[in-house]
GROMACS .gro file of N, CA and C in nm:
model
  513
    1UNK      N    1  10.565   8.996   6.686
    1UNK     CA    2  10.635   9.040   6.806
    1UNK      C    3  10.540   9.111   6.902
    2UNK      N    4  10.411   9.077   6.892
    2UNK     CA    5  10.313   9.142   6.978
    2UNK      C    6  10.334   9.109   7.124
    3UNK      N    7  10.307   9.204   7.206
    3UNK     CA    8  10.321   9.187   7.351
    3UNK      C    9  10.192   9.128   7.404
    4UNK      N   10  10.202   9.034   7.495
    4UNK     CA   11  10.082   8.974   7.554
    4UNK      C   12  10.005   9.080   7.632
    5UNK      N   13   9.875   9.062   7.638
    5UNK     CA   14   9.792   9.156   7.713
    5UNK      C   15   9.832   9.153   7.860
    6UNK      N   16   9.821   9.268   7.922
    6UNK     CA   17   9.857   9.280   8.063
    6UNK      C   18   9.744   9.220   8.147
    7UNK      N   19   9.782   9.146   8.247
    7UNK     CA   20   9.686   9.087   8.340
    7UNK      C   21   9.604   9.199   8.404
    8UNK      N   22   9.471   9.195   8.392
    8UNK     CA   23   9.388   9.301   8.450
    8UNK      C   24   9.410   9.318   8.601
    9UNK      N   25   9.447   9.210   8.670
    9UNK     CA   26   9.474   9.220   8.814
    9UNK      C   27   9.595   9.309   8.842
   10UNK      N   28   9.695   9.303   8.754
   10UNK     CA   29   9.814   9.387   8.771
   10UNK      C   30   9.777   9.534   8.753
   11UNK      N   31   9.696   9.561   8.651
   11UNK     CA   32   9.652   9.700   8.628
   11UNK      C   33   9.570   9.748   8.747
   12UNK      N   34   9.480   9.665   8.796
   12UNK     CA   35   9.396   9.701   8.911
   12UNK      C   36   9.484   9.730   9.033
   13UNK      N   37   9.586   9.648   9.054
   13UNK     CA   38   9.676   9.670   9.168
   13UNK      C   39   9.751   9.803   9.153
   14UNK      N   40   9.792   9.835   9.032
   14UNK     CA   41   9.859   9.964   9.008
   14UNK      C   42   9.763  10.078   9.039
   15UNK      N   43   9.640  10.067   8.991
   15UNK     CA   44   9.540  10.171   9.017
   15UNK      C   45   9.513  10.185   9.167
   16UNK      N   46   9.506  10.071   9.236
   16UNK     CA   47   9.477  10.074   9.380
   16UNK      C   48   9.593  10.130   9.462
   17UNK      N   49   9.715  10.097   9.424
   17UNK     CA   50   9.831  10.141   9.503
   17UNK      C   51   9.872  10.284   9.468
   18UNK      N   52   9.904  10.307   9.342
   18UNK     CA   53   9.951  10.440   9.301
   18UNK      C   54   9.836  10.540   9.301
   19UNK      N   55   9.716  10.492   9.274
   19UNK     CA   56   9.598  10.579   9.274
   19UNK      C   57   9.568  10.638   9.411
   20UNK      N   58   9.617  10.573   9.516
   20UNK     CA   59   9.602  10.626   9.652
   20UNK      C   60   9.698  10.742   9.678
   21UNK      N   61   9.801  10.752   9.595
   21UNK     CA   62   9.907  10.850   9.617
   21UNK      C   63   9.889  10.975   9.532
   22UNK      N   64   9.849  10.957   9.407
   22UNK     CA   65   9.836  11.072   9.316
   22UNK      C   66   9.694  11.079   9.259
   23UNK      N   67   9.654  11.200   9.225
   23UNK     CA   68   9.522  11.222   9.163
   23UNK      C   69   9.534  11.233   9.012
   24UNK      N   70   9.647  11.282   8.966
   24UNK     CA   71   9.668  11.302   8.822
   24UNK      C   72   9.808  11.256   8.787
   25UNK      N   73   9.823  11.199   8.672
   25UNK     CA   74   9.724  11.172   8.569
   25UNK      C   75   9.632  11.056   8.608
   26UNK      N   76   9.521  11.046   8.537
   26UNK     CA   77   9.428  10.936   8.562
   26UNK      C   78   9.495  10.805   8.521
   27UNK      N   79   9.489  10.707   8.608
   27UNK     CA   80   9.553  10.578   8.583
   27UNK      C   81   9.453  10.486   8.512
   28UNK      N   82   9.429  10.516   8.384
   28UNK     CA   83   9.330  10.441   8.308
   28UNK      C   84   9.386  10.307   8.262
   29UNK      N   85   9.295  10.213   8.241
   29UNK     CA   86   9.335  10.081   8.195
   29UNK      C   87   9.409  10.091   8.061
   30UNK      N   88   9.360  10.180   7.974
   30UNK     CA   89   9.422  10.195   7.842
   30UNK      C   90   9.568  10.240   7.855
   31UNK      N   91   9.593  10.342   7.936
   31UNK     CA   92   9.730  10.392   7.952
   31UNK      C   93   9.819  10.292   8.024
   32UNK      N   94   9.765  10.223   8.123
   32UNK     CA   95   9.846  10.126   8.197
   32UNK      C   96   9.870   9.998   8.117
   33UNK      N   97   9.789   9.974   8.014
   33UNK     CA   98   9.808   9.856   7.931
   33UNK      C   99   9.931   9.868   7.842
   34UNK      N  100   9.969   9.990   7.813
   34UNK     CA  101  10.091  10.016   7.734
   34UNK      C  102  10.135  10.158   7.766
   35UNK      N  103  10.196  10.177   7.884
   35UNK     CA  104  10.226  10.312   7.931
   35UNK      C  105  10.329  10.387   7.845
   36UNK      N  106  10.286  10.497   7.781
   36UNK     CA  107  10.383  10.579   7.707
   36UNK      C  108  10.474  10.655   7.804
   37UNK      N  109  10.591  10.690   7.758
   37UNK     CA  110  10.688  10.758   7.844
   37UNK      C  111  10.632  10.891   7.894
   38UNK      N  112  10.559  10.962   7.810
   38UNK     CA  113  10.499  11.090   7.852
   38UNK      C  114  10.405  11.068   7.971
   39UNK      N  115  10.330  10.960   7.970
   39UNK     CA  116  10.241  10.925   8.081
   39UNK      C  117  10.324  10.898   8.207
   40UNK      N  118  10.434  10.827   8.192
   40UNK     CA  119  10.522  10.799   8.306
   40UNK      C  120  10.582  10.928   8.361
   41UNK      N  121  10.617  11.021   8.270
   41UNK     CA  122  10.669  11.151   8.314
   41UNK      C  123  10.560  11.226   8.393
   42UNK      N  124  10.438  11.220   8.345
   42UNK     CA  125  10.327  11.285   8.416
   42UNK      C  126  10.307  11.224   8.555
   43UNK      N  127  10.325  11.093   8.565
   43UNK     CA  128  10.315  11.027   8.695
   43UNK      C  129  10.424  11.079   8.788
   44UNK      N  130  10.547  11.088   8.737
   44UNK     CA  131  10.658  11.140   8.818
   44UNK      C  132  10.627  11.281   8.866
   45UNK      N  133  10.577  11.367   8.776
   45UNK     CA  134  10.542  11.504   8.815
   45UNK      C  135  10.434  11.503   8.923
   46UNK      N  136  10.336  11.415   8.909
   46UNK     CA  137  10.231  11.404   9.009
   46UNK      C  138  10.285  11.359   9.144
   47UNK      N  139  10.378  11.265   9.141
   47UNK     CA  140  10.439  11.214   9.264
   47UNK      C  141  10.518  11.324   9.333
   48UNK      N  142  10.601  11.394   9.258
   48UNK     CA  143  10.683  11.501   9.316
   48UNK      C  144  10.594  11.609   9.376
   49UNK      N  145  10.491  11.647   9.302
   49UNK     CA  146  10.401  11.754   9.348
   49UNK      C  147  10.326  11.714   9.475
   50UNK      N  148  10.278  11.592   9.479
   50UNK     CA  149  10.192  11.548   9.590
   50UNK      C  150  10.272  11.499   9.710
   51UNK      N  151  10.390  11.439   9.687
   51UNK     CA  152  10.459  11.371   9.797
   51UNK      C  153  10.601  11.421   9.824
   52UNK      N  154  10.661  11.490   9.731
   52UNK     CA  155  10.802  11.530   9.736
   52UNK      C  156  10.898  11.414   9.715
   53UNK      N  157  10.848  11.290   9.701
   53UNK     CA  158  10.937  11.179   9.668
   53UNK      C  159  10.990  11.203   9.527
   54UNK      N  160  11.115  11.178   9.505
   54UNK     CA  161  11.188  11.202   9.380
   54UNK      C  162  11.223  11.349   9.360
   55UNK      N  163  11.190  11.434   9.457
   55UNK     CA  164  11.225  11.576   9.450
   55UNK      C  165  11.377  11.588   9.438
   56UNK      N  166  11.424  11.659   9.336
   56UNK     CA  167  11.567  11.678   9.317
   56UNK      C  168  11.630  11.576   9.224
   57UNK      N  169  11.557  11.472   9.188
   57UNK     CA  170  11.612  11.372   9.097
   57UNK      C  171  11.616  11.425   8.954
   58UNK      N  172  11.515  11.502   8.920
   58UNK     CA  173  11.504  11.559   8.786
   58UNK      C  174  11.510  11.710   8.795
   59UNK      N  175  11.575  11.773   8.695
   59UNK     CA  176  11.570  11.919   8.691
   59UNK      C  177  11.442  11.961   8.618
   60UNK      N  178  11.413  12.089   8.618
   60UNK     CA  179  11.288  12.138   8.558
   60UNK      C  180  11.275  12.098   8.411
   61UNK      N  181  11.384  12.107   8.337
   61UNK     CA  182  11.380  12.073   8.194
   61UNK      C  183  11.342  11.927   8.173
   62UNK      N  184  11.395  11.838   8.257
   62UNK     CA  185  11.368  11.695   8.242
   62UNK      C  186  11.221  11.660   8.267
   63UNK      N  187  11.148  11.750   8.327
   63UNK     CA  188  11.007  11.725   8.355
   63UNK      C  189  10.914  11.792   8.254
   64UNK      N  190  10.971  11.839   8.141
   64UNK     CA  191  10.888  11.898   8.036
   64UNK      C  192  10.867  11.796   7.924
   65UNK      N  193  10.751  11.800   7.859
   65UNK     CA  194  10.727  11.711   7.746
   65UNK      C  195  10.831  11.729   7.635
   66UNK      N  196  10.877  11.851   7.615
   66UNK     CA  197  10.975  11.878   7.509
   66UNK      C  198  11.104  11.800   7.532
   67UNK      N  199  11.142  11.783   7.658
   67UNK     CA  200  11.265  11.709   7.690
   67UNK      C  201  11.257  11.566   7.637
   68UNK      N  202  11.146  11.501   7.658
   68UNK     CA  203  11.131  11.363   7.613
   68UNK      C  204  11.126  11.354   7.461
   69UNK      N  205  11.067  11.454   7.398
   69UNK     CA  206  11.055  11.453   7.252
   69UNK      C  207  11.187  11.482   7.183
   70UNK      N  208  11.279  11.546   7.256
   70UNK     CA  209  11.406  11.589   7.198
   70UNK      C  210  11.492  11.472   7.149
   71UNK      N  211  11.502  11.365   7.227
   71UNK     CA  212  11.587  11.253   7.185
   71UNK      C  213  11.555  11.127   7.263
   72UNK      N  214  11.591  11.016   7.203
   72UNK     CA  215  11.574  10.887   7.271
   72UNK      C  216  11.666  10.880   7.394
   73UNK      N  217  11.783  10.941   7.386
   73UNK     CA  218  11.874  10.943   7.501
   73UNK      C  219  11.808  11.010   7.621
   74UNK      N  220  11.733  11.116   7.597
   74UNK     CA  221  11.663  11.185   7.707
   74UNK      C  222  11.560  11.092   7.771
   75UNK      N  223  11.485  11.021   7.685
   75UNK     CA  224  11.386  10.927   7.738
   75UNK      C  225  11.455  10.817   7.819
   76UNK      N  226  11.565  10.768   7.767
   76UNK     CA  227  11.639  10.662   7.835
   76UNK      C  228  11.688  10.709   7.971
   77UNK      N  229  11.749  10.826   7.976
   77UNK     CA  230  11.799  10.878   8.103
   77UNK      C  231  11.684  10.901   8.201
   78UNK      N  232  11.575  10.957   8.152
   78UNK     CA  233  11.459  10.981   8.238
   78UNK      C  234  11.414  10.850   8.303
   79UNK      N  235  11.400  10.746   8.223
   79UNK     CA  236  11.352  10.618   8.274
   79UNK      C  237  11.456  10.549   8.362
   80UNK      N  238  11.584  10.560   8.327
   80UNK     CA  239  11.689  10.501   8.412
   80UNK      C  240  11.686  10.561   8.552
   81UNK      N  241  11.666  10.692   8.558
   81UNK     CA  242  11.658  10.758   8.689
   81UNK      C  243  11.540  10.704   8.769
   82UNK      N  244  11.425  10.691   8.704
   82UNK     CA  245  11.306  10.643   8.773
   82UNK      C  246  11.325  10.500   8.823
   83UNK      N  247  11.368  10.413   8.734
   83UNK     CA  248  11.386  10.271   8.770
   83UNK      C  249  11.487  10.258   8.883
   84UNK      N  250  11.600  10.326   8.870
   84UNK     CA  251  11.705  10.317   8.971
   84UNK      C  252  11.657  10.369   9.106
   85UNK      N  253  11.593  10.485   9.106
   85UNK     CA  254  11.546  10.545   9.232
   85UNK      C  255  11.443  10.456   9.301
   86UNK      N  256  11.350  10.404   9.225
   86UNK     CA  257  11.245  10.320   9.286
   86UNK      C  258  11.306  10.196   9.349
   87UNK      N  259  11.395  10.133   9.276
   87UNK     CA  260  11.450  10.009   9.329
   87UNK      C  261  11.554  10.030   9.438
   88UNK      N  262  11.616  10.146   9.442
   88UNK     CA  263  11.700  10.180   9.558
   88UNK      C  264  11.610  10.200   9.679
   89UNK      N  265  11.499  10.266   9.658
   89UNK     CA  266  11.407  10.296   9.769
   89UNK      C  267  11.344  10.170   9.829
   90UNK      N  268  11.309  10.074   9.743
   90UNK     CA  269  11.243   9.952   9.794
   90UNK      C  270  11.343   9.839   9.819
   91UNK      N  271  11.470   9.868   9.793
   91UNK     CA  272  11.579   9.774   9.820
   91UNK      C  273  11.560   9.639   9.749
   92UNK      N  274  11.524   9.648   9.621
   92UNK     CA  275  11.513   9.528   9.538
   92UNK      C  276  11.578   9.556   9.403
   93UNK      N  277  11.623   9.452   9.339
   93UNK     CA  278  11.680   9.466   9.205
   93UNK      C  279  11.566   9.488   9.106
   94UNK      N  280  11.588   9.577   9.010
   94UNK     CA  281  11.482   9.604   8.912
   94UNK      C  282  11.454   9.482   8.825
   95UNK      N  283  11.327   9.459   8.799
   95UNK     CA  284  11.287   9.350   8.711
   95UNK      C  285  11.226   9.407   8.584
   96UNK      N  286  11.283   9.516   8.540
   96UNK     CA  287  11.231   9.582   8.421
   96UNK      C  288  11.349   9.639   8.344
   97UNK      N  289  11.336   9.636   8.212
   97UNK     CA  290  11.442   9.693   8.129
   97UNK      C  291  11.390   9.822   8.065
   98UNK      N  292  11.470   9.926   8.076
   98UNK     CA  293  11.432  10.056   8.021
   98UNK      C  294  11.401  10.045   7.872
   99UNK      N  295  11.481   9.969   7.799
   99UNK     CA  296  11.458   9.955   7.654
   99UNK      C  297  11.320   9.899   7.625
  100UNK      N  298  11.274   9.807   7.708
  100UNK     CA  299  11.140   9.748   7.689
  100UNK      C  300  11.030   9.849   7.723
  101UNK      N  301  11.053   9.929   7.826
  101UNK     CA  302  10.955  10.033   7.861
  101UNK      C  303  10.942  10.131   7.745
  102UNK      N  304  11.056  10.174   7.691
  102UNK     CA  305  11.055  10.272   7.582
  102UNK      C  306  10.989  10.215   7.457
  103UNK      N  307  10.999  10.084   7.439
  103UNK     CA  308  10.938  10.019   7.323
  103UNK      C  309  10.790   9.987   7.346
  104UNK      N  310  10.741  10.018   7.466
  104UNK     CA  311  10.602   9.989   7.498
  104UNK      C  312  10.576   9.841   7.524
  105UNK      N  313  10.683   9.768   7.553
  105UNK     CA  314  10.672   9.625   7.580
  105UNK      C  315  10.681   9.599   7.730
  106UNK      N  316  10.644   9.479   7.768
  106UNK     CA  317  10.647   9.438   7.909
  106UNK      C  318  10.573   9.537   8.000
  107UNK      N  319  10.453   9.572   7.956
  107UNK     CA  320  10.372   9.666   8.035
  107UNK      C  321  10.341   9.611   8.173
  108UNK      N  322  10.337   9.477   8.185
  108UNK     CA  323  10.314   9.419   8.318
  108UNK      C  324  10.427   9.456   8.412
  109UNK      N  325  10.550   9.451   8.362
  109UNK     CA  326  10.666   9.488   8.446
  109UNK      C  327  10.669   9.638   8.472
  110UNK      N  328  10.624   9.717   8.376
  110UNK     CA  329  10.616   9.861   8.398
  110UNK      C  330  10.514   9.890   8.509
  111UNK      N  331  10.404   9.816   8.510
  111UNK     CA  332  10.305   9.831   8.616
  111UNK      C  333  10.364   9.790   8.751
  112UNK      N  334  10.445   9.685   8.753
  112UNK     CA  335  10.510   9.645   8.878
  112UNK      C  336  10.605   9.755   8.926
  113UNK      N  337  10.670   9.823   8.831
  113UNK     CA  338  10.755   9.938   8.866
  113UNK      C  339  10.671  10.047   8.932
  114UNK      N  340  10.555  10.075   8.876
  114UNK     CA  341  10.467  10.178   8.933
  114UNK      C  342  10.415  10.136   9.070
  115UNK      N  343  10.390  10.008   9.088
  115UNK     CA  344  10.349   9.959   9.221
  115UNK      C  345  10.464   9.974   9.320
  116UNK      N  346  10.587   9.947   9.275
  116UNK     CA  347  10.704   9.966   9.361
  116UNK      C  348  10.723  10.114   9.394
  117UNK      N  349  10.690  10.202   9.300
  117UNK     CA  350  10.695  10.346   9.326
  117UNK      C  351  10.600  10.382   9.440
  118UNK      N  352  10.479  10.330   9.435
  118UNK     CA  353  10.382  10.356   9.543
  118UNK      C  354  10.433  10.299   9.674
  119UNK      N  355  10.494  10.181   9.669
  119UNK     CA  356  10.550  10.119   9.789
  119UNK      C  357  10.659  10.208   9.849
  120UNK      N  358  10.745  10.262   9.764
  120UNK     CA  359  10.854  10.349   9.811
  120UNK      C  360  10.797  10.474   9.878
  121UNK      N  361  10.695  10.532   9.819
  121UNK     CA  362  10.632  10.652   9.876
  121UNK      C  363  10.572  10.620  10.012
  122UNK      N  364  10.502  10.509  10.020
  122UNK     CA  365  10.435  10.471  10.145
  122UNK      C  366  10.533  10.429  10.253
  123UNK      N  367  10.654  10.391  10.214
  123UNK     CA  368  10.756  10.350  10.312
  123UNK      C  369  10.825  10.470  10.376
  124UNK      N  370  10.794  10.590  10.329
  124UNK     CA  371  10.855  10.712  10.383
  124UNK      C  372  11.008  10.703  10.388
  125UNK      N  373  11.066  10.662  10.277
  125UNK     CA  374  11.212  10.652  10.270
  125UNK      C  375  11.274  10.792  10.268
  126UNK      N  376  11.401  10.798  10.296
  126UNK     CA  377  11.475  10.925  10.295
  126UNK      C  378  11.498  10.965  10.150
  127UNK      N  379  11.417  11.058  10.100
  127UNK     CA  380  11.424  11.098   9.960
  127UNK      C  381  11.562  11.150   9.922
  128UNK      N  382  11.621  11.233  10.007
  128UNK     CA  383  11.753  11.289   9.973
  128UNK      C  384  11.856  11.180   9.953
  129UNK      N  385  11.849  11.077  10.036
  129UNK     CA  386  11.942  10.965  10.025
  129UNK      C  387  11.915  10.885   9.898
  130UNK      N  388  11.789  10.863   9.866
  130UNK     CA  389  11.753  10.791   9.744
  130UNK      C  390  11.803  10.867   9.621
  131UNK      N  391  11.781  10.998   9.619
  131UNK     CA  392  11.825  11.080   9.506
  131UNK      C  393  11.977  11.078   9.496
  132UNK      N  394  12.045  11.093   9.609
  132UNK     CA  395  12.192  11.092   9.609
  132UNK      C  396  12.245  10.959   9.554
  133UNK      N  397  12.193  10.849   9.605
  133UNK     CA  398  12.240  10.716   9.560
  133UNK      C  399  12.206  10.692   9.414
  134UNK      N  400  12.090  10.737   9.370
  134UNK     CA  401  12.050  10.719   9.231
  134UNK      C  402  12.144  10.793   9.137
  135UNK      N  403  12.167  10.921   9.166
  135UNK     CA  404  12.254  11.001   9.080
  135UNK      C  405  12.397  10.947   9.084
  136UNK      N  406  12.440  10.904   9.200
  136UNK     CA  407  12.574  10.847   9.214
  136UNK      C  408  12.586  10.719   9.131
  137UNK      N  409  12.486  10.634   9.135
  137UNK     CA  410  12.493  10.508   9.060
  137UNK      C  411  12.488  10.532   8.909
  138UNK      N  412  12.429  10.644   8.869
  138UNK     CA  413  12.423  10.677   8.726
  138UNK      C  414  12.539  10.767   8.683
  139UNK      N  415  12.631  10.792   8.776
  139UNK     CA  416  12.748  10.872   8.744
  139UNK      C  417  12.721  11.020   8.732
  140UNK      N  418  12.615  11.067   8.797
  140UNK     CA  419  12.583  11.210   8.795
  140UNK      C  420  12.601  11.266   8.934
  141UNK      N  421  12.621  11.397   8.939
  141UNK     CA  422  12.617  11.463   9.069
  141UNK      C  423  12.478  11.522   9.081
  142UNK      N  424  12.445  11.571   9.197
  142UNK     CA  425  12.313  11.633   9.210
  142UNK      C  426  12.321  11.774   9.155
  143UNK      N  427  12.308  11.782   9.023
  143UNK     CA  428  12.317  11.911   8.954
  143UNK      C  429  12.204  12.003   8.999
  144UNK      N  430  12.095  11.945   9.043
  144UNK     CA  431  11.977  12.023   9.078
  144UNK      C  432  12.000  12.112   9.198
  145UNK      N  433  12.090  12.073   9.288
  145UNK     CA  434  12.116  12.157   9.405
  145UNK      C  435  12.210  12.271   9.369
  146UNK      N  436  12.306  12.245   9.283
  146UNK     CA  437  12.403  12.348   9.245
  146UNK      C  438  12.338  12.471   9.182
  147UNK      N  439  12.255  12.451   9.075
  147UNK     CA  440  12.196  12.570   9.015
  147UNK      C  441  12.115  12.651   9.114
  148UNK      N  442  12.049  12.585   9.207
  148UNK     CA  443  11.970  12.659   9.305
  148UNK      C  444  12.061  12.750   9.387
  149UNK      N  445  12.177  12.698   9.429
  149UNK     CA  446  12.270  12.781   9.505
  149UNK      C  447  12.323  12.893   9.417
  150UNK      N  448  12.354  12.861   9.292
  150UNK     CA  449  12.403  12.965   9.201
  150UNK      C  450  12.297  13.071   9.177
  151UNK      N  451  12.171  13.029   9.162
  151UNK     CA  452  12.064  13.126   9.142
  151UNK      C  453  12.048  13.213   9.265
  152UNK      N  454  12.055  13.153   9.383
  152UNK     CA  455  12.046  13.231   9.506
  152UNK      C  456  12.158  13.335   9.510
  153UNK      N  457  12.278  13.293   9.473
  153UNK     CA  458  12.393  13.383   9.474
  153UNK      C  459  12.371  13.495   9.372
  154UNK      N  460  12.321  13.457   9.251
  154UNK     CA  461  12.296  13.558   9.149
  154UNK      C  462  12.192  13.659   9.197
  155UNK      N  463  12.085  13.609   9.260
  155UNK     CA  464  11.982  13.699   9.310
  155UNK      C  465  12.038  13.790   9.418
  156UNK      N  466  12.122  13.734   9.502
  156UNK     CA  467  12.185  13.813   9.607
  156UNK      C  468  12.275  13.920   9.545
  157UNK      N  469  12.351  13.880   9.442
  157UNK     CA  470  12.437  13.975   9.373
  157UNK      C  471  12.355  14.086   9.308
  158UNK      N  472  12.241  14.048   9.248
  158UNK     CA  473  12.155  14.148   9.183
  158UNK      C  474  12.102  14.247   9.286
  159UNK      N  475  12.059  14.194   9.401
  159UNK     CA  476  12.009  14.282   9.506
  159UNK      C  477  12.119  14.377   9.552
  160UNK      N  478  12.240  14.323   9.565
  160UNK     CA  479  12.352  14.407   9.609
  160UNK      C  480  12.380  14.517   9.508
  161UNK      N  481  12.382  14.479   9.379
  161UNK     CA  482  12.413  14.580   9.278
  161UNK      C  483  12.300  14.682   9.266
  162UNK      N  484  12.174  14.638   9.284
  162UNK     CA  485  12.063  14.733   9.282
  162UNK      C  486  12.075  14.828   9.399
  163UNK      N  487  12.114  14.775   9.513
  163UNK     CA  488  12.131  14.858   9.632
  163UNK      C  489  12.239  14.961   9.609
  164UNK      N  490  12.348  14.921   9.542
  164UNK     CA  491  12.457  15.014   9.514
  164UNK      C  492  12.408  15.123   9.420
  165UNK      N  493  12.331  15.080   9.315
  165UNK     CA  494  12.282  15.178   9.219
  165UNK      C  495  12.186  15.276   9.285
  166UNK      N  496  12.097  15.224   9.368
  166UNK     CA  497  11.999  15.314   9.428
  166UNK      C  498  12.066  15.408   9.527
  167UNK      N  499  12.173  15.364   9.593
  167UNK     CA  500  12.241  15.455   9.686
  167UNK      C  501  12.317  15.562   9.608
  168UNK      N  502  12.367  15.525   9.488
  168UNK     CA  503  12.436  15.623   9.405
  168UNK      C  504  12.338  15.727   9.353
  169UNK      N  505  12.217  15.683   9.319
  169UNK     CA  506  12.121  15.778   9.264
  169UNK      C  507  12.072  15.875   9.371
  170UNK      N  508  12.082  15.833   9.498
  170UNK     CA  509  12.039  15.923   9.606
  170UNK      C  510  12.144  16.030   9.632
  171UNK      N  511  12.267  16.008   9.593
  171UNK     CA  512  12.374  16.105   9.622
  171UNK      C  513  12.358  16.233   9.548
   0.00000   0.00000   0.00000
């Protein structure tokens, strides 16, 4: 059940396209020949950091190595979000199956996904709209915005209560 070797031209195209967008992780031939999910997560982190594309699609926990190691379901959700967002952004149907990516198979199609990711970034698509449509299609709400508002409210509440305490201590 061995997977055929990836066409070196496909790997080169991935390096040329995505390599123009991110500096890390290094897009080595070895990693692109059979991209592990951790490597793909590192690519997503690099993209978010450098371009803000996919910002808000993943929460902080989903971008930690521990999240992927926790369960296969976590890996599956992580990859479904990536595949869905990229193909919403480039307005094409995905030609890759998450199960094959997780199994380390069809690396050529995974490379095409990464090339489509670079295409989406270079197209300057509306990230908020891509994230909204992606989460909606996966049956999620944008949980990432809610906690931020709740944290802001909590911080505001803390400042208020500290202010009350400090005014009481001055009395």
